[in-house]
Coordinates of C-alpha atoms and ligand atoms in Angstrom, one line a residue:
Chain A
X706 CA 93.4 -15.3 -28.6
X707 CA 94.0 -17.5 -31.7
X708 CA 91.3 -17.1 -34.4
X709 CA 90.1 -20.7 -34.4
X710 CA 90.4 -21.5 -30.8
X711 CA 88.0 -18.7 -30.0
X712 CA 85.2 -20.3 -31.9
X713 CA 82.6 -22.1 -29.7
X714 CA 79.8 -24.5 -30.6
X715 CA 77.4 -21.7 -29.7
X716 CA 78.7 -19.7 -32.8
X717 CA 77.1 -22.3 -35.0
X718 CA 73.6 -22.4 -33.5
X719 CA 71.8 -19.3 -34.6
X720 CA 68.6 -19.7 -32.8
X721 CA 67.4 -20.1 -29.2
X722 CA 65.8 -23.1 -27.5
X723 CA 62.5 -21.6 -27.4
X724 CA 62.4 -21.0 -31.2
X725 CA 63.6 -24.7 -31.8
X726 CA 61.1 -26.2 -29.8
X727 CA 58.4 -23.9 -31.2
X728 CA 59.5 -25.2 -34.6
X729 CA 59.1 -28.8 -33.7
X730 CA 55.7 -27.9 -32.4
X731 CA 54.5 -25.9 -35.5
X732 CA 55.8 -28.8 -37.9
X733 CA 53.5 -31.2 -35.6
X734 CA 50.7 -29.0 -35.8
X735 CA 50.9 -28.4 -39.4
X736 CA 51.1 -32.1 -40.3
X737 CA 48.7 -33.7 -37.9
X738 CA 47.3 -36.5 -38.1
X739 CA 50.0 -37.7 -40.6
X740 CA 51.8 -38.8 -37.5
X741 CA 49.5 -41.9 -37.3
X742 CA 50.4 -43.1 -40.8
X743 CA 54.1 -42.4 -40.5
X744 CA 54.4 -44.1 -37.1
X745 CA 52.4 -47.2 -38.6
X746 CA 54.8 -47.1 -41.4
X747 CA 57.8 -47.1 -38.9
X748 CA 56.3 -50.0 -36.9
X749 CA 55.5 -52.0 -40.2
X750 CA 59.0 -51.6 -41.2
X751 CA 60.3 -53.0 -38.0
X752 CA 58.0 -56.1 -38.1
X753 CA 59.1 -56.7 -41.7
X754 CA 62.8 -56.5 -40.7
X755 CA 62.2 -59.0 -37.8
X756 CA 60.5 -61.3 -40.5
X757 CA 63.5 -60.9 -42.8
X758 CA 61.6 -58.8 -45.3
X759 CA 64.3 -56.3 -45.5
X760 CA 63.7 -55.0 -49.1
X761 CA 60.0 -54.1 -48.1
X762 CA 61.2 -52.5 -45.0
X763 CA 63.6 -50.2 -46.7
X764 CA 61.1 -49.5 -49.4
X765 CA 58.6 -48.2 -46.8
X766 CA 61.1 -45.9 -45.0
X767 CA 63.0 -44.4 -48.2
X768 CA 60.1 -42.0 -49.1
X769 CA 59.9 -41.0 -45.3
X770 CA 63.5 -39.6 -45.5
X771 CA 62.6 -37.6 -48.8
X772 CA 59.5 -36.2 -46.8
X773 CA 61.5 -35.2 -43.9
X774 CA 64.2 -33.6 -46.2
X775 CA 61.6 -31.4 -47.9
X776 CA 59.3 -30.6 -44.9
X777 CA 61.4 -30.6 -41.9
X778 CA 64.6 -29.3 -43.3
X779 CA 63.8 -27.2 -46.5
X780 CA 60.3 -25.8 -45.5
X781 CA 61.0 -25.2 -41.7
X782 CA 64.5 -25.7 -40.4
X783 CA 66.1 -23.7 -43.3
X784 CA 64.2 -20.6 -42.1
X785 CA 66.4 -20.6 -39.0
X786 CA 69.7 -22.0 -40.5
X787 CA 70.8 -21.7 -44.1
X788 CA 72.8 -25.0 -43.4
X789 CA 69.6 -27.0 -43.3
X790 CA 69.4 -26.8 -47.1
X791 CA 72.6 -28.9 -47.1
X792 CA 71.3 -31.3 -44.6
X793 CA 68.2 -31.7 -46.7
X794 CA 70.4 -32.9 -49.5
X795 CA 71.9 -35.4 -47.1
X796 CA 68.4 -36.7 -46.3
X797 CA 67.4 -37.0 -49.9
X798 CA 70.7 -39.0 -50.6
X799 CA 69.7 -41.3 -47.7
X800 CA 66.3 -41.8 -49.3
X801 CA 68.2 -43.0 -52.5
X802 CA 70.6 -45.1 -50.5
X803 CA 67.6 -46.9 -48.9
X804 CA 66.2 -47.6 -52.4
X805 CA 69.4 -49.7 -53.1
X806 CA 68.6 -52.6 -50.7
X807 CA 65.0 -52.1 -51.5
X808 CA 65.4 -52.6 -55.1
X809 CA 68.4 -54.8 -55.4
X810 CA 68.7 -56.5 -52.0
X811 CA 72.3 -54.7 -51.7
X812 CA 73.9 -55.5 -48.4
X813 CA 70.8 -57.4 -46.8
X814 CA 71.4 -60.1 -44.6
X815 CA 70.4 -63.7 -45.9
X816 CA 69.4 -65.0 -42.5
X817 CA 66.5 -63.8 -40.4
X818 CA 67.5 -61.4 -37.7
X819 CA 66.4 -63.6 -34.9
X820 CA 68.6 -66.4 -36.0
X821 CA 71.9 -64.6 -36.0
X822 CA 74.6 -66.2 -33.8
X823 CA 76.9 -64.5 -31.3
X824 CA 78.0 -60.9 -31.6
X825 CA 75.8 -60.5 -34.6
X826 CA 72.7 -61.3 -32.5
X827 CA 73.8 -58.8 -29.9
X828 CA 74.2 -56.2 -32.6
X829 CA 70.8 -56.8 -34.0
X830 CA 69.2 -56.7 -30.6
X831 CA 70.7 -53.6 -30.1
X832 CA 69.4 -52.4 -33.6
X833 CA 65.8 -53.5 -32.5
X834 CA 66.1 -51.5 -29.3
X835 CA 67.3 -48.5 -31.0
X836 CA 64.4 -48.7 -33.6
X837 CA 61.8 -49.1 -30.8
X838 CA 63.5 -46.1 -29.1
X839 CA 62.9 -43.8 -32.1
X840 CA 59.5 -45.1 -32.6
X841 CA 58.2 -45.1 -29.0
X842 CA 60.7 -44.4 -26.2
X843 CA 61.8 -40.9 -27.4
X844 CA 58.2 -39.7 -27.8
X845 CA 57.2 -41.0 -24.5
X846 CA 60.3 -39.4 -22.8
X847 CA 59.4 -36.1 -24.5
X848 CA 55.8 -36.4 -23.5
X849 CA 57.1 -36.2 -19.8
X850 CA 58.7 -32.9 -20.2
X851 CA 57.0 -31.0 -23.0
X852 CA 53.7 -30.0 -24.6
X853 CA 52.2 -32.7 -26.6
X854 CA 53.1 -30.9 -30.0
X855 CA 56.6 -30.7 -29.0
X856 CA 56.8 -34.5 -29.1
X857 CA 58.8 -35.7 -32.1
X858 CA 57.5 -38.4 -34.3
X859 CA 59.1 -40.8 -36.8
X860 CA 58.6 -39.6 -40.3
X861 CA 57.7 -36.2 -39.2
X862 CA 60.8 -35.0 -37.2
X863 CA 64.4 -35.6 -38.2
X864 CA 65.7 -37.2 -34.8
X865 CA 63.2 -40.2 -34.5
X866 CA 63.4 -40.8 -38.2
X867 CA 67.3 -41.0 -37.8
X868 CA 67.1 -43.1 -34.8
X869 CA 64.6 -45.6 -36.1
X870 CA 66.3 -46.0 -39.3
X871 CA 69.6 -46.6 -37.6
X872 CA 68.1 -49.4 -35.8
X873 CA 66.6 -50.9 -38.9
X874 CA 69.9 -50.6 -40.7
X875 CA 71.4 -52.6 -37.9
X876 CA 68.8 -55.2 -38.0
X877 CA 69.0 -55.6 -41.8
X878 CA 72.4 -54.9 -43.2
X879 CA 75.9 -56.6 -42.8
X880 CA 79.4 -55.7 -43.3
X881 CA 80.8 -52.3 -44.6
X882 CA 77.3 -51.6 -46.1
X883 CA 76.1 -51.0 -42.5
X884 CA 78.4 -47.9 -42.4
X885 CA 77.1 -46.8 -45.8
X886 CA 73.5 -46.6 -44.7
X887 CA 74.2 -45.7 -41.1
X888 CA 76.6 -42.7 -42.0
X889 CA 73.9 -40.1 -42.6
X890 CA 71.7 -40.9 -39.6
X891 CA 74.8 -41.1 -37.4
X892 CA 76.1 -37.7 -38.5
X893 CA 72.7 -36.1 -38.2
X894 CA 72.4 -37.6 -34.6
X895 CA 75.7 -36.1 -33.6
X896 CA 74.7 -32.6 -35.0
X897 CA 71.4 -32.7 -33.6
X898 CA 72.9 -33.7 -30.2
X899 CA 75.4 -31.1 -30.3
X900 CA 72.6 -28.5 -31.1
X901 CA 70.4 -29.6 -28.3
X902 CA 73.5 -29.6 -25.9
X903 CA 74.1 -25.9 -27.0
X904 CA 70.5 -25.1 -26.3
X905 CA 70.9 -26.8 -22.9
X906 CA 68.1 -29.4 -23.7
X907 CA 68.1 -32.5 -21.6
X908 CA 67.1 -34.4 -24.7
X909 CA 70.6 -34.2 -26.1
X910 CA 71.7 -37.1 -23.6
X911 CA 69.3 -39.5 -25.3
X912 CA 70.8 -38.7 -28.8
X913 CA 74.4 -39.3 -27.6
X914 CA 73.5 -42.6 -25.8
X915 CA 71.8 -43.8 -29.1
X916 CA 74.7 -42.5 -31.1
X917 CA 77.2 -44.4 -28.9
X918 CA 75.1 -47.7 -28.9
X919 CA 74.7 -47.5 -32.7
X920 CA 78.3 -46.9 -33.2
X921 CA 79.3 -50.1 -31.1
X922 CA 76.6 -52.0 -32.8
X923 CA 78.1 -50.9 -36.2
X924 CA 81.5 -52.1 -35.2
X925 CA 80.2 -55.4 -34.0
X926 CA 78.3 -56.0 -37.2
X927 CA 81.4 -55.2 -39.2
X928 CA 83.4 -57.7 -37.3
X929 CA 80.7 -60.3 -37.7
X930 CA 81.1 -60.1 -41.5
X931 CA 84.7 -61.1 -41.3
X932 CA 83.9 -64.0 -38.9
X933 CA 80.8 -65.3 -40.4
X934 CA 80.2 -62.8 -43.3
X935 CA 77.2 -63.9 -45.6
X936 CA 75.7 -61.3 -47.5
X937 CA 73.9 -61.2 -50.8
Chain B
X962 CA 70.7 10.9 -49.0
X963 CA 68.7 10.6 -45.9
X964 CA 70.8 8.8 -43.4
X965 CA 71.2 8.9 -39.7
X966 CA 69.1 11.8 -38.9
X967 CA 69.8 11.5 -35.4
X968 CA 70.3 15.2 -34.1
X969 CA 68.2 15.1 -30.8
X970 CA 65.9 18.0 -31.0
X971 CA 63.4 18.9 -28.5
X972 CA 60.5 18.0 -30.9
X973 CA 62.2 14.5 -31.4
X974 CA 62.4 14.2 -27.5
X975 CA 58.6 14.9 -27.2
X976 CA 57.8 12.5 -30.0
X977 CA 59.8 9.7 -28.5
X978 CA 58.3 10.5 -25.0
X979 CA 54.7 10.3 -26.5
X980 CA 55.6 7.2 -28.2
X981 CA 57.0 5.7 -25.1
X982 CA 53.8 6.6 -23.1
X983 CA 51.7 5.1 -25.8
X984 CA 53.8 1.9 -25.7
X985 CA 53.0 1.8 -21.9
X986 CA 56.7 1.7 -21.1
X987 CA 56.9 4.7 -18.8
X988 CA 55.4 3.3 -15.8
X989 CA 58.3 1.0 -15.3
X990 CA 60.6 3.8 -15.4
X991 CA 60.2 6.1 -12.2
X992 CA 61.8 9.5 -12.7
X993 CA 61.6 9.4 -16.5
X994 CA 61.4 12.9 -17.8
X995 CA 61.6 14.6 -21.2
X996 CA 65.2 15.6 -20.7
X997 CA 66.2 12.0 -19.9
X998 CA 66.4 10.5 -23.4
X999 CA 69.2 8.2 -24.4
X1000 CA 72.6 9.8 -24.8
X1001 CA 73.7 10.3 -28.4
X1002 CA 77.2 10.3 -29.7
X1003 CA 78.6 11.7 -32.9
X1004 CA 79.3 9.2 -35.6
X1005 CA 83.1 9.6 -36.1
X1006 CA 83.8 13.2 -37.0
X1007 CA 80.4 13.9 -38.4
X1008 CA 77.7 15.9 -37.1
X1009 CA 75.3 13.1 -37.2
X1010 CA 74.7 11.2 -33.9
X1011 CA 73.5 7.7 -32.7
X1012 CA 71.8 6.7 -29.3
X1013 CA 74.4 5.0 -27.4
X1014 CA 72.3 1.9 -26.8
X1015 CA 71.4 -0.1 -30.1
X1016 CA 70.2 -3.7 -30.6
X1017 CA 71.7 -6.8 -31.9
X1018 CA 69.8 -9.6 -33.6
X1019 CA 72.0 -12.6 -33.4
X1020 CA 69.9 -15.6 -32.2
X1021 CA 67.2 -13.4 -30.7
X1022 CA 65.5 -12.3 -34.0
X1023 CA 65.8 -15.6 -35.9
X1024 CA 62.2 -16.9 -35.2
X1025 CA 61.2 -17.9 -38.8
X1026 CA 57.7 -17.7 -39.7
X1027 CA 56.4 -18.4 -36.1
X1028 CA 53.5 -15.9 -35.9
X1029 CA 53.5 -15.9 -32.0
X1030 CA 57.3 -15.0 -31.8
X1031 CA 57.0 -12.7 -34.8
X1032 CA 54.4 -10.7 -32.8
X1033 CA 56.6 -10.9 -29.6
X1034 CA 59.7 -9.4 -31.7
X1035 CA 57.6 -6.7 -33.2
X1036 CA 56.7 -5.7 -29.8
X1037 CA 60.3 -5.5 -28.9
X1038 CA 61.2 -3.3 -31.8
X1039 CA 58.3 -1.0 -30.9
X1040 CA 59.5 -0.6 -27.6
X1041 CA 63.1 -0.1 -28.7
X1042 CA 62.0 2.9 -30.9
X1043 CA 59.7 4.1 -28.1
X1044 CA 62.5 4.3 -25.8
X1045 CA 64.7 6.3 -28.2
X1046 CA 66.7 3.4 -29.8
X1047 CA 68.4 3.8 -33.2
X1048 CA 70.9 1.1 -34.5
X1049 CA 69.7 -2.3 -35.3
X1050 CA 72.4 -4.8 -36.4
X1051 CA 71.7 -7.9 -38.5
X1052 CA 73.4 -10.1 -40.8
X1053 CA 72.7 -12.7 -43.6
X1054 CA 74.3 -15.2 -41.2
X1055 CA 71.5 -14.7 -38.7
X1056 CA 68.9 -17.0 -40.4
X1057 CA 65.6 -15.2 -40.7
X1058 CA 66.5 -12.2 -38.5
X1059 CA 66.5 -9.9 -41.4
X1060 CA 62.9 -11.1 -42.5
X1061 CA 61.7 -10.6 -38.9
X1062 CA 63.0 -7.1 -39.0
X1063 CA 61.1 -6.7 -42.3
X1064 CA 58.0 -8.0 -40.7
X1065 CA 58.3 -5.7 -37.6
X1066 CA 58.9 -2.7 -39.7
X1067 CA 55.9 -3.5 -42.0
X1068 CA 53.8 -3.8 -38.8
X1069 CA 55.1 -0.7 -37.2
X1070 CA 56.0 1.5 -40.0
X1071 CA 59.7 2.8 -40.3
X1072 CA 60.6 4.8 -37.3
X1073 CA 62.6 8.0 -38.0
X1074 CA 65.3 7.1 -35.7
X1075 CA 66.0 3.5 -37.3
X1076 CA 69.8 3.2 -38.4
X1077 CA 69.6 -0.1 -40.1
X1078 CA 72.9 -1.9 -40.1
X1079 CA 73.5 -4.9 -42.2
X1080 CA 76.4 -7.1 -43.4
X1081 CA 77.8 -8.7 -46.3
X1082 CA 78.9 -12.2 -45.5
X1083 CA 80.5 -14.5 -48.3
X1084 CA 79.2 -17.9 -47.2
X1085 CA 75.6 -16.5 -47.7
X1086 CA 76.4 -16.5 -51.5
X1087 CA 75.8 -14.1 -54.2
X1088 CA 77.7 -11.0 -55.0
X1089 CA 77.8 -8.1 -52.5
X1090 CA 75.3 -6.2 -54.6
X1091 CA 73.0 -9.1 -54.7
X1092 CA 73.4 -9.6 -51.0
X1093 CA 72.5 -5.9 -50.4
X1094 CA 69.4 -6.0 -52.8
X1095 CA 68.2 -9.1 -51.1
X1096 CA 68.6 -7.7 -47.5
X1097 CA 67.0 -4.6 -48.4
X1098 CA 64.0 -6.6 -49.7
X1099 CA 63.9 -8.6 -46.6
X1100 CA 64.1 -5.6 -44.3
X1101 CA 61.4 -4.1 -46.3
X1102 CA 63.5 -0.7 -46.6
X1103 CA 64.8 1.2 -49.4
X1104 CA 68.4 1.4 -48.1
X1105 CA 70.7 0.7 -45.3
X1106 CA 72.5 3.3 -43.1
X1107 CA 75.4 1.0 -42.7
X1108 CA 76.8 -1.9 -44.4
X1109 CA 79.6 -3.8 -42.8
X1110 CA 81.8 -6.8 -44.1
X1111 CA 81.0 -9.4 -41.7
X1112 CA 83.9 -11.0 -40.0
X1113 CA 86.3 -9.7 -42.6
X1114 CA 85.2 -12.2 -45.3
X1115 CA 86.6 -11.4 -48.5
X1116 CA 87.0 -7.8 -47.2
X1117 CA 88.9 -6.4 -50.1
X1118 CA 86.4 -7.2 -52.7
X1119 CA 83.3 -6.4 -50.6
X1120 CA 84.8 -3.1 -49.4
X1121 CA 85.5 -2.1 -52.8
X1122 CA 81.7 -2.6 -53.8
X1123 CA 80.6 -0.9 -50.5
X1124 CA 82.7 2.1 -51.4
X1125 CA 80.9 2.3 -54.9
X1126 CA 77.6 1.9 -53.2
X1127 CA 78.5 4.8 -50.8
X1128 CA 79.8 7.1 -53.6
X1129 CA 76.4 6.4 -55.4
X1130 CA 74.3 7.5 -52.4
X1131 CA 73.1 3.9 -52.0
X1132 CA 74.3 3.6 -48.3
X1133 CA 75.1 6.1 -45.7
X1134 CA 78.2 4.4 -44.1
X1135 CA 80.4 1.5 -44.6
X1136 CA 82.5 -0.6 -42.1
X1137 CA 83.9 -3.9 -41.1
X1138 CA 83.3 -6.3 -38.2
X1139 CA 85.0 -8.8 -35.9
X1140 CA 84.1 -10.3 -32.7
X1141 CA 85.5 -12.4 -29.7
X1142 CA 88.8 -10.5 -30.1
X1143 CA 89.6 -12.3 -33.3
X1144 CA 92.0 -11.0 -36.0
X1145 CA 92.7 -7.8 -34.3
X1146 CA 96.0 -7.2 -36.1
X1147 CA 94.3 -7.5 -39.6
X1148 CA 91.4 -5.1 -38.3
X1149 CA 93.9 -2.7 -37.3
X1150 CA 95.6 -2.6 -40.7
X1151 CA 92.4 -2.2 -42.4
X1152 CA 91.3 0.7 -40.0
X1153 CA 94.7 2.3 -40.7
X1154 CA 94.8 1.8 -44.4
X1155 CA 91.2 1.9 -45.7
X1156 CA 88.7 4.5 -45.7
X1157 CA 85.9 3.1 -43.5
X1158 CA 83.3 4.9 -41.2
X1159 CA 82.6 2.0 -38.7
X1160 CA 84.2 -0.8 -37.1
X1161 CA 82.2 -3.3 -35.1
X1162 CA 84.2 -5.4 -32.4
X1163 CA 83.7 -7.1 -29.1
X1164 CA 84.3 -4.8 -26.3
X1165 CA 82.8 -5.4 -22.7
X1166 CA 84.1 -5.3 -19.2
X1167 CA 85.3 -8.7 -19.3
X1168 CA 86.9 -8.5 -22.7
X1169 CA 88.9 -5.4 -23.0
X1170 CA 91.6 -6.2 -25.7
X1171 CA 90.3 -3.5 -28.0
X1172 CA 91.4 -0.8 -25.4
X1173 CA 95.0 -1.6 -26.3
X1174 CA 95.1 -0.5 -30.1
X1175 CA 91.7 -0.5 -31.8
X1176 CA 89.8 1.9 -29.7
X1177 CA 92.7 4.6 -29.7
X1178 CA 93.1 4.1 -33.5
X1179 CA 89.3 4.5 -34.0
X1180 CA 89.3 7.7 -32.0
X1181 CA 92.4 9.0 -33.9
X1182 CA 91.0 8.3 -37.3
X1183 CA 87.3 9.2 -36.5
X1184 CA 86.0 5.9 -37.1
X1185 CA 82.7 5.0 -35.2
X1186 CA 82.7 2.0 -33.0
X1187 CA 80.0 -0.5 -32.4
X1188 CA 80.6 -2.7 -29.4
X1189 CA 79.1 -6.3 -30.0
X1190 CA 78.6 -8.9 -27.4
X1191 CA 78.3 -6.4 -24.5
X1192 CA 77.3 -9.1 -22.2
X1193 CA 79.9 -11.6 -23.8
X1194 CA 76.9 -13.3 -25.5
X1195 CA 74.7 -13.1 -22.3
X1196 CA 76.9 -15.2 -19.9
X1197 CA 78.3 -12.0 -18.3
X1198 CA 74.9 -10.6 -17.1
X1199 CA 73.3 -13.9 -16.6
X1200 CA 76.0 -15.1 -14.3
X1201 CA 75.8 -11.9 -12.1
X1202 CA 72.1 -12.0 -11.9
X1203 CA 72.0 -15.6 -11.2
X1204 CA 74.7 -15.4 -8.4
X1205 CA 72.7 -12.6 -6.9
X1206 CA 75.8 -10.3 -6.9
X1207 CA 75.0 -6.9 -5.6
X1208 CA 75.9 -3.7 -7.5
X1209 CA 78.4 -1.6 -5.5
X1210 CA 76.6 1.2 -3.8
X1211 CA 79.1 3.7 -5.4
X1212 CA 77.9 2.9 -8.8
X1213 CA 74.6 4.6 -8.2
X1214 CA 76.3 7.8 -8.5
X1215 CA 76.8 7.1 -12.4
X1216 CA 73.0 5.8 -12.7
X1217 CA 74.1 2.1 -12.2
X1218 CA 70.9 0.7 -10.5
X1219 CA 71.1 -2.7 -12.3
X1220 CA 73.7 -4.8 -13.8
X1221 CA 72.5 -3.9 -17.3
X1222 CA 73.3 -0.2 -16.7
X1223 CA 76.7 -1.2 -14.9
X1224 CA 77.8 -3.2 -17.8
X1225 CA 76.5 -1.0 -20.6
X1226 CA 77.5 2.3 -19.2
X1227 CA 81.0 1.0 -18.9
X1228 CA 81.1 0.2 -22.5
X1229 CA 79.4 3.4 -23.9
X1230 CA 81.3 5.7 -21.6
X1231 CA 84.6 4.9 -23.3
X1232 CA 85.3 7.9 -25.5
X1233 CA 86.0 5.9 -28.5
X1234 CA 82.8 3.7 -28.4
X1235 CA 79.7 5.0 -30.4
X1236 CA 77.2 2.6 -29.2
X1237 CA 76.8 -1.0 -27.9
X1238 CA 74.3 -3.5 -29.3
X1239 CA 72.8 -5.9 -26.5
X1240 CA 70.6 -8.5 -28.0
X1241 CA 67.4 -9.7 -26.1
X1242 CA 64.1 -11.5 -26.4
X1243 CA 62.7 -10.0 -23.2
X1244 CA 60.8 -6.6 -23.1
X1245 CA 61.9 -6.3 -19.5
X1246 CA 65.6 -6.8 -20.4
X1247 CA 65.2 -4.4 -23.3
X1248 CA 63.8 -1.6 -20.9
X1249 CA 66.9 -2.2 -18.5
X1250 CA 69.2 -2.1 -21.4
X1251 CA 67.8 1.1 -22.9
X1252 CA 67.9 2.9 -19.6
X1253 CA 71.7 2.4 -19.6
X1254 CA 71.6 4.8 -22.2
X1255 CA 70.6 7.8 -19.9
X1256 CA 73.0 10.1 -18.2
X1257 CA 75.0 10.3 -15.9
X1258 CA 77.9 8.2 -17.2
X1259 CA 81.1 7.1 -15.4
X1260 CA 84.2 9.1 -16.3
X1261 CA 87.8 7.5 -16.7
X1262 CA 88.5 7.0 -13.0
X1263 CA 85.1 5.4 -12.4
X1264 CA 85.4 3.2 -15.3
X1265 CA 88.6 1.9 -13.8
X1266 CA 86.8 1.3 -10.5
X1267 CA 84.2 -0.6 -12.3
X1268 CA 86.6 -2.8 -14.1
X1269 CA 88.4 -3.7 -11.0
X1270 CA 85.2 -4.5 -9.2
X1271 CA 84.3 -7.0 -11.9
X1272 CA 87.9 -8.5 -11.9
X1273 CA 87.7 -9.0 -8.2
X1274 CA 84.5 -11.0 -8.3
Ligands
LIG1305 N1 81.1 -10.6 -36.1 C1 80.1 -9.9 -35.9 O1 79.7 -9.2 -36.7 C2 79.2 -10.1 -34.7 C3 79.5 -11.1 -33.5 C4 78.8 -11.2 -32.5 C5 77.7 -10.4 -32.2 N2 77.5 -9.5 -33.2 C6 76.3 -8.5 -33.0 O2 76.3 -8.1 -31.7 C7 75.1 -8.3 -31.1 C8 75.1 -8.6 -29.6 O3 76.0 -9.7 -29.3 P1 75.3 -11.2 -28.8 O4 73.9 -11.1 -29.2 O5 76.3 -12.2 -29.3 O6 75.5 -11.1 -27.3 P2 75.0 -10.2 -26.0 O7 74.3 -9.0 -26.4 O8 76.3 -9.8 -25.3 O9 74.2 -11.1 -25.1 C9 73.0 -11.5 -25.6 C10 72.3 -12.3 -24.4 O10 72.2 -11.4 -23.3 C11 71.0 -11.6 -22.6 N3 70.5 -10.3 -22.2 C12 70.4 -9.1 -22.9 N4 69.9 -8.2 -22.0 C13 69.9 -8.7 -20.9 C14 69.4 -8.3 -19.4 N5 69.0 -7.0 -19.3 N6 69.6 -9.0 -18.6 C15 69.7 -10.3 -18.7 N7 70.2 -10.8 -19.8 C16 70.1 -10.0 -20.9 C17 70.0 -12.1 -23.8 O11 69.1 -13.1 -23.3 P3 67.5 -12.7 -23.0 O12 66.9 -13.0 -24.4 O13 67.1 -13.6 -22.0 O14 67.5 -11.2 -22.8 C18 70.9 -12.8 -24.8 O15 71.0 -14.2 -24.7 C19 74.5 -9.5 -31.8 O16 73.1 -9.8 -31.7 C20 74.9 -9.1 -33.2 O17 73.9 -8.2 -33.8 C21 78.1 -9.1 -34.3

């Protein structure tokens, strides 16, 4: 058996499904009722994105990433996996990246999302759907199969935060800058999806579907730049 | 130093038996008697011995600060000692497992039979000495019985430090680990050339590569062997149980009345193997696993028959 071929995905997940879901639950319990505020922030960000107020939308969600980095990864997840400390750095980096469009308008689309033509419109509609998935659909699906506290919420847990942010990035940004702001959420969704898959959790499929949809929308938006690219 | 005091005396037996009764474990074990304590094997060529069934902590003990699960793992450790368990193996790679061990030991008090085995693992950061000091604090113990270089990471540097620690009486034994059949050629070279007390490797009824060279070499050099992944990470026993496979009638002669006994007895009855370290989160599984440490054990011919039986499934 060759050394590297013998490594399996399982070798990189040092905890059991029971422990992971209890972790989600314990984070929920300790921060309740902050969920109400974080969810309101997420919904407000989507509404602002629809009204072409991208800078404010990004400003609202940047601190959410810093919070998830600190609480979800450093305070909790790092107890189970030392690698979570590095992921926390990535989430902090995303908070800073989100401040770029928030403070300078970097990469934001000039035209209102609703008025985009053709492929751009499709990508933006996909972005909206992804954002709604992160805010509402994912928690609802989770509610069907788990106890209330295990439901993940935007701004408290990493998955819905990454999903909703991906949706917003697709709604707001154009060209290569989409990749810049989508990279960290995409990588996290891949890692999280693989983790859930190893833990044999059905929730993995939702993350992979979102990942595939977001990747296609990113490609569409990049193409859209060369066809009709107007960014400021 | 006071390490591995595992010579099984009559007093020790009675103490363990009383503890097991107190832990409420005996009713699940019909036929349990004072003379049916876990089989102990010598550590290499020394007079010290280890119970043949130990316990791993990869995944199973990484529960963070979850109070509910900390309490459950503490119960598991309590039962492990009550049933005569000795070696517990962990690593800085296993997340909070060393802290969880520390929590359990603080609740239960350090058991006489504990044989604490830890590892030095380069990606965890810090020097070998720093890692040892940190792990001792996390386990809440003064020193480890065994320190191993995990997966051969920087083994030359780490083994040199471990040797110094051993010479200074700060650890009982030192060794190296590998798993999944990885890097056996290098493991063989280290076993042949270096002065080590233990080697930890994967050996189970479905993965028997170690029989070719490493186990004979260990026997020849008096190196104690810890068999990790005795259930191949769980899939071996879980598949047998899920499929409802029946244990062959002839195996009852060697005390194999459960798949746990069948699979673990196969491992620990190999003359070169000192102990196997199944990991579990379930008390019922722990009880089954510990029962595999009781005599009778299969001899060479029976072991062949067992391996053929599993191959044919
Ligand atoms: N390189 C290294 O140094 C290295 C590498 C690998 C492993 N190790 C060590 O070796 C230990 C053992 O290996 P492992 O944990 O990978 O695998 P393992 O012990 O072969 O299998 C563990 C799995 O088996 C299941 N199990 C245990 N007893 C059972 C029973 N009686 N019936 C049904 N299922 C049972 C457990 O699930 P339940 O919780 O449901 O019981 C657990 O998921 C590790 O914990 C670690 O300490 C070291």
